[in-house]
XYZ file of C-alpha atoms in Angstrom:
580
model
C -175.450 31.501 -94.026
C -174.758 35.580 -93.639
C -172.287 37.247 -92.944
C -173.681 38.279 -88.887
C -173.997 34.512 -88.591
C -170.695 33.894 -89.191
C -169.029 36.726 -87.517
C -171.218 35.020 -84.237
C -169.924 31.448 -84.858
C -166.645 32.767 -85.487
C -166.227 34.123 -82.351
C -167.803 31.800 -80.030
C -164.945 29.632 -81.614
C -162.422 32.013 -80.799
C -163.436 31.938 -77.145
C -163.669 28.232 -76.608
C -159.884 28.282 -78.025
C -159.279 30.985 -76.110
C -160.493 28.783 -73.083
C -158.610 25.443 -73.928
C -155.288 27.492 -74.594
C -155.629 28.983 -71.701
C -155.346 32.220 -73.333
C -156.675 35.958 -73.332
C -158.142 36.241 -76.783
C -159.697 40.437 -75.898
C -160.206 40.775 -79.448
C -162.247 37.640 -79.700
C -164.958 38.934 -76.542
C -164.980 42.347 -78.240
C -166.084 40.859 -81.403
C -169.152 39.008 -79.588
C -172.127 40.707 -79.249
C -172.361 42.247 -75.020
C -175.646 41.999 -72.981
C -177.314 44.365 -70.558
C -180.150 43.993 -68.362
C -183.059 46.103 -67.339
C -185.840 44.942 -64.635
C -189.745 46.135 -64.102
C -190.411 44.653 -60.776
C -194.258 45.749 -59.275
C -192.654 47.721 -55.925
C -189.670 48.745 -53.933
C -191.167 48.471 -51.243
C -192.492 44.980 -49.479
C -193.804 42.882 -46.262
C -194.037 39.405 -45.495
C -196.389 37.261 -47.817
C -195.786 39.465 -51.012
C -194.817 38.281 -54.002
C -191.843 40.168 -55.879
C -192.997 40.219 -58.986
C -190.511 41.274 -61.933
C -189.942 40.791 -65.709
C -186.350 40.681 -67.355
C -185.247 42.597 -70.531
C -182.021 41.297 -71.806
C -180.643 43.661 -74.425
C -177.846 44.140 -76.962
C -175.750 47.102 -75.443
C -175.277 48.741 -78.428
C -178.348 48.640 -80.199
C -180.718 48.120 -77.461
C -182.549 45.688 -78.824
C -183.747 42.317 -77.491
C -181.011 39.811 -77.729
C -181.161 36.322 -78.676
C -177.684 35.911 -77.094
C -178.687 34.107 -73.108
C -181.373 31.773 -73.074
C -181.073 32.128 -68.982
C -180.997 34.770 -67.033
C -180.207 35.347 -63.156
C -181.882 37.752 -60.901
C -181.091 37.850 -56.962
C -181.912 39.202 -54.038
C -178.636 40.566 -51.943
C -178.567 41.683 -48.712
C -176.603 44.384 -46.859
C -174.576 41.696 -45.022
C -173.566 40.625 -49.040
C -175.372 37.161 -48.635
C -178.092 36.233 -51.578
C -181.899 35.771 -50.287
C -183.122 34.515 -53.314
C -181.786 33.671 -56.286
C -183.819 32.505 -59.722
C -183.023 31.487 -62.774
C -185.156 32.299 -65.773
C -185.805 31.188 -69.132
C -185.440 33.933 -71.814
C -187.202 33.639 -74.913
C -186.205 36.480 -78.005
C -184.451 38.460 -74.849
C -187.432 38.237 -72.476
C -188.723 36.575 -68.974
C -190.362 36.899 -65.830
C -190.646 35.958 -62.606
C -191.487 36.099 -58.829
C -190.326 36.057 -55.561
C -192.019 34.705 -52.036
C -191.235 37.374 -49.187
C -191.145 35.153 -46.350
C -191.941 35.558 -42.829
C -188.194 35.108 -41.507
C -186.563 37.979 -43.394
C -185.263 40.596 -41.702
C -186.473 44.459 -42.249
C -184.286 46.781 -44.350
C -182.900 47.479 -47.696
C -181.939 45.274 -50.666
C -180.566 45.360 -53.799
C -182.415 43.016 -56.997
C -179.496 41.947 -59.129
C -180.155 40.604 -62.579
C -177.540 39.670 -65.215
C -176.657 36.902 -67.708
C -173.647 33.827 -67.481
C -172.265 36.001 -70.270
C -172.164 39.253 -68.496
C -170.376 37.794 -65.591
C -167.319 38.925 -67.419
C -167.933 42.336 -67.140
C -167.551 44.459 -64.008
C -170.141 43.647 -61.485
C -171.072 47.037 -61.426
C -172.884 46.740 -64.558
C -175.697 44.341 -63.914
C -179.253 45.416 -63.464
C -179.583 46.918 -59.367
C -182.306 47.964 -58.621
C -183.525 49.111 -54.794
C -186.303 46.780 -52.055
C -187.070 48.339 -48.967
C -188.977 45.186 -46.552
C -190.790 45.580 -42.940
C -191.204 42.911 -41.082
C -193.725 43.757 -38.916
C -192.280 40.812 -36.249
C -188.428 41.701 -37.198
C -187.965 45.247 -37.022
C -184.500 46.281 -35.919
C -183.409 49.178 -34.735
C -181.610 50.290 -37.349
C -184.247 51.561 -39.527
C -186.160 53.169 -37.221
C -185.848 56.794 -37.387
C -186.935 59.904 -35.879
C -187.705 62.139 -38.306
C -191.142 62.370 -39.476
C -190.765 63.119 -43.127
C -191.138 59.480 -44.551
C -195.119 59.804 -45.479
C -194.978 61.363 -48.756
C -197.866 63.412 -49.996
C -199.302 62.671 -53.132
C -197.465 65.698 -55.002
C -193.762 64.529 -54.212
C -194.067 60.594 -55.047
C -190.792 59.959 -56.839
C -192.445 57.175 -59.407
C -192.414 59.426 -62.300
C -190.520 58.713 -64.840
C -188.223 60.655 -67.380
C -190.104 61.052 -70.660
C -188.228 60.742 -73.963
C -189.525 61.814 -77.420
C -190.770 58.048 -78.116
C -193.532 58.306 -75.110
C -194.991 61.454 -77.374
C -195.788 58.516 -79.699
C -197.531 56.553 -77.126
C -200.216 57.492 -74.302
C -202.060 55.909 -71.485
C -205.790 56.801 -70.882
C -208.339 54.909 -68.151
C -212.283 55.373 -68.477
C -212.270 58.024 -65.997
C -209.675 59.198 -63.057
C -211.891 58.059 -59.797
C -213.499 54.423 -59.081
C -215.434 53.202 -56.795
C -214.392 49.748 -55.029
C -214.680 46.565 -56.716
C -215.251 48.387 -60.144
C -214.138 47.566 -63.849
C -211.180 49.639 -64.698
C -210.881 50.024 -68.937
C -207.678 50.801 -69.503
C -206.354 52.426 -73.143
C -202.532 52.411 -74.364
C -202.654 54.010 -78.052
C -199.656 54.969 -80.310
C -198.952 56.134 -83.165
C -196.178 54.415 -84.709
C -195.112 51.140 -86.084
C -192.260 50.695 -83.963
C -194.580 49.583 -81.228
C -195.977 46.812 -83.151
C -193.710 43.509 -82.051
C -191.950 44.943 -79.359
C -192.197 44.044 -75.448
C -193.895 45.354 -72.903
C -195.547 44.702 -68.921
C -197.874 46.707 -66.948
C -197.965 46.533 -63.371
C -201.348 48.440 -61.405
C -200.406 48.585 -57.645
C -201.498 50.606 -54.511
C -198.966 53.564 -53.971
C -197.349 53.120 -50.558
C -196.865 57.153 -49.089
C -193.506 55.609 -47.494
C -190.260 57.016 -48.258
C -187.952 54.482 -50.397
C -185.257 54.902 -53.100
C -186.358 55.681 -57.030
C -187.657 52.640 -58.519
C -185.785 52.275 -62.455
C -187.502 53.145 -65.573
C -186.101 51.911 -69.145
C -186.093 55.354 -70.176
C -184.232 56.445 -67.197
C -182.022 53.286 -66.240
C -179.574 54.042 -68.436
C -178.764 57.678 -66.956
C -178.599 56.599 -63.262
C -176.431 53.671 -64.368
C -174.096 54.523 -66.652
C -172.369 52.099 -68.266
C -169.297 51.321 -70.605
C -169.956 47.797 -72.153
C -167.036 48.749 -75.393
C -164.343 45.874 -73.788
C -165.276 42.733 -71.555
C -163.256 42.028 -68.839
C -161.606 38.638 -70.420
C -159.705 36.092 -67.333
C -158.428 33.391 -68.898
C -158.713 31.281 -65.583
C -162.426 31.899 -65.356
C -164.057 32.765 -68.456
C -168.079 32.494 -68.504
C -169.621 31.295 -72.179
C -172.950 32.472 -72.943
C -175.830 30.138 -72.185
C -176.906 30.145 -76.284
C -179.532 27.394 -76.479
C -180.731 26.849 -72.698
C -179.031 25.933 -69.541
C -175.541 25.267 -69.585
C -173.473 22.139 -67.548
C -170.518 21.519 -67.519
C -168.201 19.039 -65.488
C -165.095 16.781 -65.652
C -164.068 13.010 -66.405
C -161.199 12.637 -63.652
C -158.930 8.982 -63.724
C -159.515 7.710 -60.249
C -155.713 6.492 -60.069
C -153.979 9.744 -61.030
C -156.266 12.310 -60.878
C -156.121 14.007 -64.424
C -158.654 14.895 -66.597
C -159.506 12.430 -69.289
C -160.158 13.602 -72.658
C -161.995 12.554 -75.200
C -164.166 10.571 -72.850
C -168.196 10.114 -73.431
C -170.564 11.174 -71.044
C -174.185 10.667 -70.429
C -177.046 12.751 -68.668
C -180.052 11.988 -67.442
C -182.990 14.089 -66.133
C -185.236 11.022 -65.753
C -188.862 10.891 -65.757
C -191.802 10.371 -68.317
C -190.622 13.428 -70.717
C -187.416 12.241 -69.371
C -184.167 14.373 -71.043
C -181.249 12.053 -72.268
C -177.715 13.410 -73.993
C -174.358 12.653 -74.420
C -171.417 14.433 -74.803
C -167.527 14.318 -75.059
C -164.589 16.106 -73.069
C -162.556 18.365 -74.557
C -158.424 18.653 -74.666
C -159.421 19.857 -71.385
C -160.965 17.032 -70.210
C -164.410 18.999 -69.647
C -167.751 18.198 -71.256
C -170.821 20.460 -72.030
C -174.508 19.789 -71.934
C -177.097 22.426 -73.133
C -180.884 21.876 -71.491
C -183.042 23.168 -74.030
C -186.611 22.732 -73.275
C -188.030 22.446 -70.084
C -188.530 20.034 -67.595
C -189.833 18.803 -64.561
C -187.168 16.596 -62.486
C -184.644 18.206 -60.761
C -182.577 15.422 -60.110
C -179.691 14.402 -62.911
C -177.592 11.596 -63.295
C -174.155 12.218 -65.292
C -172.519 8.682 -65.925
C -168.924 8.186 -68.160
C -169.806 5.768 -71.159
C -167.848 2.583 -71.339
C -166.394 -0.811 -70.667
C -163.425 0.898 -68.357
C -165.938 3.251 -66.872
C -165.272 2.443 -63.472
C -161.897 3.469 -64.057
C -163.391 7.211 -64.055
C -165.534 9.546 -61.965
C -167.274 12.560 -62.613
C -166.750 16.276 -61.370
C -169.371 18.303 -62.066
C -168.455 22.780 -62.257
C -171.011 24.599 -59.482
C -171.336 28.210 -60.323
C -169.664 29.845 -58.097
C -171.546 32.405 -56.091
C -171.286 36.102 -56.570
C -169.392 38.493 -54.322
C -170.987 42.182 -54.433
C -168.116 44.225 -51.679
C -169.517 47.584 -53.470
C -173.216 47.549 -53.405
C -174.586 50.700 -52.077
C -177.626 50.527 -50.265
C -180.400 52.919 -50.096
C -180.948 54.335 -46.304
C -184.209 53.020 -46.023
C -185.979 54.336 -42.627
C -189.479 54.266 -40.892
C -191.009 56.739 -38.616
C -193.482 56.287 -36.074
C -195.816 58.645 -37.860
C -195.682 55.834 -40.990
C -196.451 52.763 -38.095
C -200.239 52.828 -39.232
C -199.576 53.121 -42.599
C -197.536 50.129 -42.701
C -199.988 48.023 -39.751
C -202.724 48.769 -42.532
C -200.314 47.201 -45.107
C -200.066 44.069 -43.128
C -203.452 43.465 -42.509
C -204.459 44.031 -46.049
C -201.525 41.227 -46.388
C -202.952 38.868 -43.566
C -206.746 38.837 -44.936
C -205.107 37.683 -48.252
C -202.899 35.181 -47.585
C -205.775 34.100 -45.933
C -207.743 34.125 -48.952
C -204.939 32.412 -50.948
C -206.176 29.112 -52.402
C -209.224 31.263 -53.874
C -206.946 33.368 -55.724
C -203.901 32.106 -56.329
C -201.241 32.294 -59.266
C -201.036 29.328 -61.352
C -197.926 27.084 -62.518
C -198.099 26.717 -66.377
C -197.852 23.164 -67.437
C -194.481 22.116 -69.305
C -195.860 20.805 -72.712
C -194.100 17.106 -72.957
C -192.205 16.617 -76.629
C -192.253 13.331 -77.513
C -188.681 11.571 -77.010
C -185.706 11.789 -79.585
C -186.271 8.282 -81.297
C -190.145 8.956 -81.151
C -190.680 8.400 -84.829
C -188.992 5.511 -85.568
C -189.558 3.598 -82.111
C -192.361 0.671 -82.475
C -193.965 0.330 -79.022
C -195.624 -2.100 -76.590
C -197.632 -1.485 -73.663
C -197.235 -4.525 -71.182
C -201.129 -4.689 -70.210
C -202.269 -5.547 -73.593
C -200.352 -8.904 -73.177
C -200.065 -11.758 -70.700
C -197.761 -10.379 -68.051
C -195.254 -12.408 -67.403
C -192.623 -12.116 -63.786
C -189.632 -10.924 -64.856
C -188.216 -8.956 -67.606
C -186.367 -11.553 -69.424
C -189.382 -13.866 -69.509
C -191.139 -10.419 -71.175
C -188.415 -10.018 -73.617
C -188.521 -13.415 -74.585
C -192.076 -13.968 -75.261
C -193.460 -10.879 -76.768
C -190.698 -8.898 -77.924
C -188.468 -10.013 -80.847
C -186.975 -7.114 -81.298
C -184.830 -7.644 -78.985
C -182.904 -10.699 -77.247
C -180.663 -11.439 -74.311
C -176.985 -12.388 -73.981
C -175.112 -13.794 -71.767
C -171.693 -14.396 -71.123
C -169.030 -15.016 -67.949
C -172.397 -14.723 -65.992
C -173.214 -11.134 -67.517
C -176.259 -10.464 -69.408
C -176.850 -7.717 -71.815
C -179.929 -6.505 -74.125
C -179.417 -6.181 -77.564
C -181.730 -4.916 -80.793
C -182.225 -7.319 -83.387
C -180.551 -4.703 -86.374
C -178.965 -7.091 -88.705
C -178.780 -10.641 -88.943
C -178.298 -12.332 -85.033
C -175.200 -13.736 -86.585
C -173.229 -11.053 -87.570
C -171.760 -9.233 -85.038
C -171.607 -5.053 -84.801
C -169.513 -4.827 -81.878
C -171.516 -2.039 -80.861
C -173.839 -2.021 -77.829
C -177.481 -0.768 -77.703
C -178.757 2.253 -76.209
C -180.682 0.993 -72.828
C -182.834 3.649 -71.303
C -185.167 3.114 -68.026
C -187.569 6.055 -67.094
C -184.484 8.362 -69.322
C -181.585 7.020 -67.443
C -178.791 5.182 -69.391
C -178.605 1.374 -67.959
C -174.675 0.198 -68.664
C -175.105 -2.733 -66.469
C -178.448 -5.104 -67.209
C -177.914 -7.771 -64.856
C -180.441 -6.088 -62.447
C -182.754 -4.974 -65.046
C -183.319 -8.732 -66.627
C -184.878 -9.984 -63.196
C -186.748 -6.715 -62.841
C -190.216 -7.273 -62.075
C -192.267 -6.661 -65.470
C -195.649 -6.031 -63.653
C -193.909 -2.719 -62.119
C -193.188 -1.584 -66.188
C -195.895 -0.087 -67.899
C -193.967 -0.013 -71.748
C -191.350 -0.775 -73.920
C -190.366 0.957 -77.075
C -187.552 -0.345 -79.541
C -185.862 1.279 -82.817
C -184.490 -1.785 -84.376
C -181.723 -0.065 -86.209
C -178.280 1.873 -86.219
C -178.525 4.757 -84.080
C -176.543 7.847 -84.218
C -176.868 10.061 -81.360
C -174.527 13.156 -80.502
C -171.354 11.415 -81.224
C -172.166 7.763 -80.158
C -173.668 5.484 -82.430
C -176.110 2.435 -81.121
C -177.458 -0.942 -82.471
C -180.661 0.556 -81.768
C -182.439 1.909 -78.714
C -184.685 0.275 -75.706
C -186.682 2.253 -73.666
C -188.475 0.913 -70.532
C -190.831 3.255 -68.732
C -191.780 2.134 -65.153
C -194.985 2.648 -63.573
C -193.287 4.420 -60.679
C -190.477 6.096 -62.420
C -187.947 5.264 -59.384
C -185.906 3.118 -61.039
C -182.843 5.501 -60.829
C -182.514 4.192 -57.453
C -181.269 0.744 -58.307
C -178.369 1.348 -59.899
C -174.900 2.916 -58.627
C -171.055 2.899 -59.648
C -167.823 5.321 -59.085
C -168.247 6.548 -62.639
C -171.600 7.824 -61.783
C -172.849 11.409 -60.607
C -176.296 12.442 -58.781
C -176.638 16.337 -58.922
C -179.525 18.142 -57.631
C -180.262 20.606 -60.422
C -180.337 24.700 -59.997
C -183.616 24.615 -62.098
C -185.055 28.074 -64.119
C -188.250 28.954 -62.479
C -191.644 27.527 -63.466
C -193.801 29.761 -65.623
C -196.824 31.588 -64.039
C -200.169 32.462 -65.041
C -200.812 35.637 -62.716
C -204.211 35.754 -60.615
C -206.287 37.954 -62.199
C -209.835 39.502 -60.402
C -212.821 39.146 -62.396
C -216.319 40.630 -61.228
C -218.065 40.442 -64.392
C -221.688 38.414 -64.236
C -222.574 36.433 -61.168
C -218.929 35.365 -59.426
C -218.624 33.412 -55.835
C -215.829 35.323 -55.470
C -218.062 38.602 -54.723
C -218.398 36.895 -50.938
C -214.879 36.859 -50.654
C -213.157 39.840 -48.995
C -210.769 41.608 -51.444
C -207.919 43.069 -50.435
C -205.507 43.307 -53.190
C -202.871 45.853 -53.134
C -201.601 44.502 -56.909
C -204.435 44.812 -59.115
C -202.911 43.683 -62.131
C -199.604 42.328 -63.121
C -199.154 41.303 -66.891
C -196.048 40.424 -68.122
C -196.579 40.400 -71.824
C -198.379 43.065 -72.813
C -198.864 42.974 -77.070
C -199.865 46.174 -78.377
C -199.837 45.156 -81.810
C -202.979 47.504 -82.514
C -203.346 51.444 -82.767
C -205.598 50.914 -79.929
C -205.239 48.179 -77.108
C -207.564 47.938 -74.683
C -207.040 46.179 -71.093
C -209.435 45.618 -67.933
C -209.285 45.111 -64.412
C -211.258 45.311 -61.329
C -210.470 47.570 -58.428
C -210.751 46.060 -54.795
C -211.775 46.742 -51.221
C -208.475 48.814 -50.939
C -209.163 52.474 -51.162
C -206.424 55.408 -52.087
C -203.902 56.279 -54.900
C -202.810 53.070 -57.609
C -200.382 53.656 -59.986
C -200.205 52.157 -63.373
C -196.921 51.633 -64.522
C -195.867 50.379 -68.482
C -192.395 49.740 -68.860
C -191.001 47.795 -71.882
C -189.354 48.455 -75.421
C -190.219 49.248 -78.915
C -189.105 46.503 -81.928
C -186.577 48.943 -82.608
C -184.980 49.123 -79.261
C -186.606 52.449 -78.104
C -187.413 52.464 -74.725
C -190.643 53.270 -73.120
C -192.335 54.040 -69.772
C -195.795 55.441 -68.891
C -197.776 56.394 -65.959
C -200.876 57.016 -64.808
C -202.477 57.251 -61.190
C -206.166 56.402 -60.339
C -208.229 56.932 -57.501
C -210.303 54.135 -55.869
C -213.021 56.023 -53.208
């Protein structure tokens, strides 16, 4: 193990005792590594039925490089009245993540700020997280506030602020298209060359978009965040009564075990979740001297609802309290002064229309949701299996158990039966109880589950011996997978919790136009205002070459590369084409 491994562990421990002592520990937060933010979202500037796309860098603050600190990231829209639109969380993989937002047809016109930060950096001033400025028109709620009567918000081509500062690395790195003017529905060949290693393995997005000629505030670069936000990261602003840990290896929970009688927190107390389903998520944990327990979501999933239950004969002595995050107050936001004219009224009814035709057009040309890739469950390898319709089904689950599995048998005592795993001899008694899993949720109480009806279960795996997990152990494991996966809903108790999870957002695959060889989309009309949006852009080669098609939409597009070198270096490019 090296020494920067150590130093990391080291303080992470330092903060958790810092936490359960109830103590400010500065010196342990300034030993752990800080985090800073930077967004590329495609516009500033918005209408009903657009998607907000954006993609988050999470860096070290003093080297700048991609951290491998968070594992989530969140990233809000706020308001002028304070109140969050939206707010996402998103998975961060080696520092990076992306995401999207629906502009719906309720919000009201005027200016907003995009937020972005980590758990982690909830510790520092407020001030410091990623803001960046959205101006939205609702065509159907436009206030009077925002209308103005000047006449200077239609920009002419010369004095669009979207240029961005260069630093020496962009003389190391160029953009170059085919040729400056297109006609509609064309191929677009696209060139980003460098010249140096350093761009090899770092991180980068591109974003092609129409360039709306209304007035809004300067949209962020990475080479230019830095300078209009200034920051001072050196010492984290430590409160012992609310500290926030980093989220290291996913999502982070956290809750309580509270005695029902007196009301304290109970430690050393063992605690189960559930995220039930068919790649169902099952863990357990313990409370602390604190009497609070952590879980860590690691991979993704797809149910949002989880069951926390306390672990034990005396459970119902207990109940659980899970910790909400509590929502983020922003008193000091300033907020651009975002105004239309009448003389930009056709600019922005051409906007809409473009918008309307489509929506209209959606289902043809949609984003996609990436599948979650199911891992096989934790006792997977040693588990031996047996799928109920390659045997004579039988009415209840006892009868099953009985006949076809000997794995395991049934005991029953003072009226109360309980499954078991054959581990040792049936004579010799463990005193331990087995793991009992239905659809991922831990069953404590089997009476129900022995009558259940067998033709509603489709399997039932067993690992017929000792069974460490987390800090429990188990005379082995049963798990019972129903054909509708609703079994959740038949059991209940004091010591149990339903939550309905905050989940990170699901990954997209972004539309992208394609007129190459005989397409049925060439009947379709084509309106696109966003051309292209990739979100991981590799430009692992001197030269990297990337296409896209042009659309019905004529005027000024820009292309806009934001993203960072291996080495930390920040980099943004542009380069505006014409579609005739």
């Amino acid at each position: 193990m090296n020494k920067q491994t150590l130093t990391f562990i080291f303080s992470l421990a330092l903060i958790f005792s810092a936490v359960s002592q109830n103590t400010s520990n500065d010196r342990a937060f300034n030993s752990f590594p800080k985090e800073k933010i930077f967004v590329h979202y495609n516009t500033n500037f918005l209408l009903p039925g657009e998607n907000q796309y954006y993609k988050v860098y999470c860096l070290n603050s003093n080297t700048n490089i991609l951290s491998n600190l968070s594992k989530i990231a969140y990233v809000e829209l706020v308001g002028t009245n304070n109140e969050s639109v939206f707010k996402e969380k998103i998975i961060l993989k080696n520092g990076v993540g992306d995401g999207y937002f629906f502009i719906p047809p309720t919000i009201k016109s005027g200016s907003y700020k995009l937020i972005a930060y980590t758990q982690w950096m909830r510790n520092i001033k407020k001030e410091l997280f990623f803001q960046g400025d959205v101006s939205v028109v609702n065509p159907y709620l436009i206030s009077e506030e925002i209308i103005s009567k000047e006449q200077d918000s239609i920009l002419s081509k010369k004095n669009i602020p979207y240029t961005a500062n260069i630093k020496s690395c962009n003389n190391f790195i160029e953009l170059k298209v085919n040729q400056n003017s297109f006609a509609k529905r064309e191929k677009v060949l696209l060139k980003i060359n460098h010249l140096i290693n350093d761009f090899k393995n770092g991180n980068y997005s591109i974003s092609v978009r129409k360039i709306d000629k209304i007035k809004t505030a300067q949209k962020p670069s990475a080479t230019n965040y830095d300078s209009l936000n200034p920051t001072n990261n050196s010492v984290l602003q430590s409160n012992s009564k609310n500290i926030y840990l980093p989220e290291l290896r996913g999502e982070l929970l956290s809750g309580k075990v509270i005695n029902k009688k007196t009301e304290k927190t109970i430690i050393n107390k063992k605690v189960a979740l559930s995220i039930p389903g068919k790649d169902f998520i099952f863990k357990v944990s313990n409370t602390n001297n604190d009497g609070i327990f952590y879980f860590n979501l690691d991979k993704e999933y797809e149910g949002q609802d989880a069951i926390f239950q306390v672990i034990g004969k005396e459970r119902e002595e207990y109940q659980v309290e899970i910790d909400n995050q509590s929502p983020l107050d922003f008193p000091d936001l300033k907020f651009y002064d975002f105004k239309i004219t009448k003389s930009s009224k056709e600019l922005i009814l051409q906007h809409s229309v473009y918008n309307q035709i489509e929506n209209s057009y959606a289902t043809a040309k949609s984003d996609s949701i990436k599948k979650i890739e199911f891992t096989s469950p934790f006792y997977d390898s040693k588990s031996i299996e047996y799928f109920l319709n390659d045997y004579n089904r039988f009415p209840t689950l006892e009868e099953t158990i009985v006949e076809i599995i000997p794995e395991i048998f049934i005991r029953t005592r003072k009226g109360d039966s309980t499954l078991h795993v054959r581990v040792y001899d049936e004579e010799i008694e463990t005193g331990l109880s087995s793991l009992v899993l239905v659809d991922g949720t831990m069953i404590q109480d089997h009476n129900k589950l022995v009558e259940y009806n067998a033709k509603r279960v489709n399997k039932i795996e067993v690992v017929n011996e000792l069974y460490l997990y987390g800090s429990q152990v188990f005379e082995g494991v049963i798990s019972i997978e129903t054909l509708e996966g609703n079994f959740k809903n038949n059991i209940s108790g004091g010591f149990i919790k339903n939550v309905k999870l905050f989940k990170p957002l699901s990954k997209k695959i972004y539309y992208k136009q394609n007129y190459d060889g005989e397409d049925k989309s060439r009947r379709i009309p084509d309106y696109r205002i966003q051309l292209l949006w990739e979100s991981n852009v590799v430009l692992n080669e001197k030269e990297n070459k990337i296409s896209f098609f042009t659309s019905d939409v004529s005027g000024d597009f820009e292309i806009c590369l934001e993203g960072f070198t291996n080495k930390g270096q920040p980099v943004s490019l542009r380069e505006t084409i014409i579609v005739e």
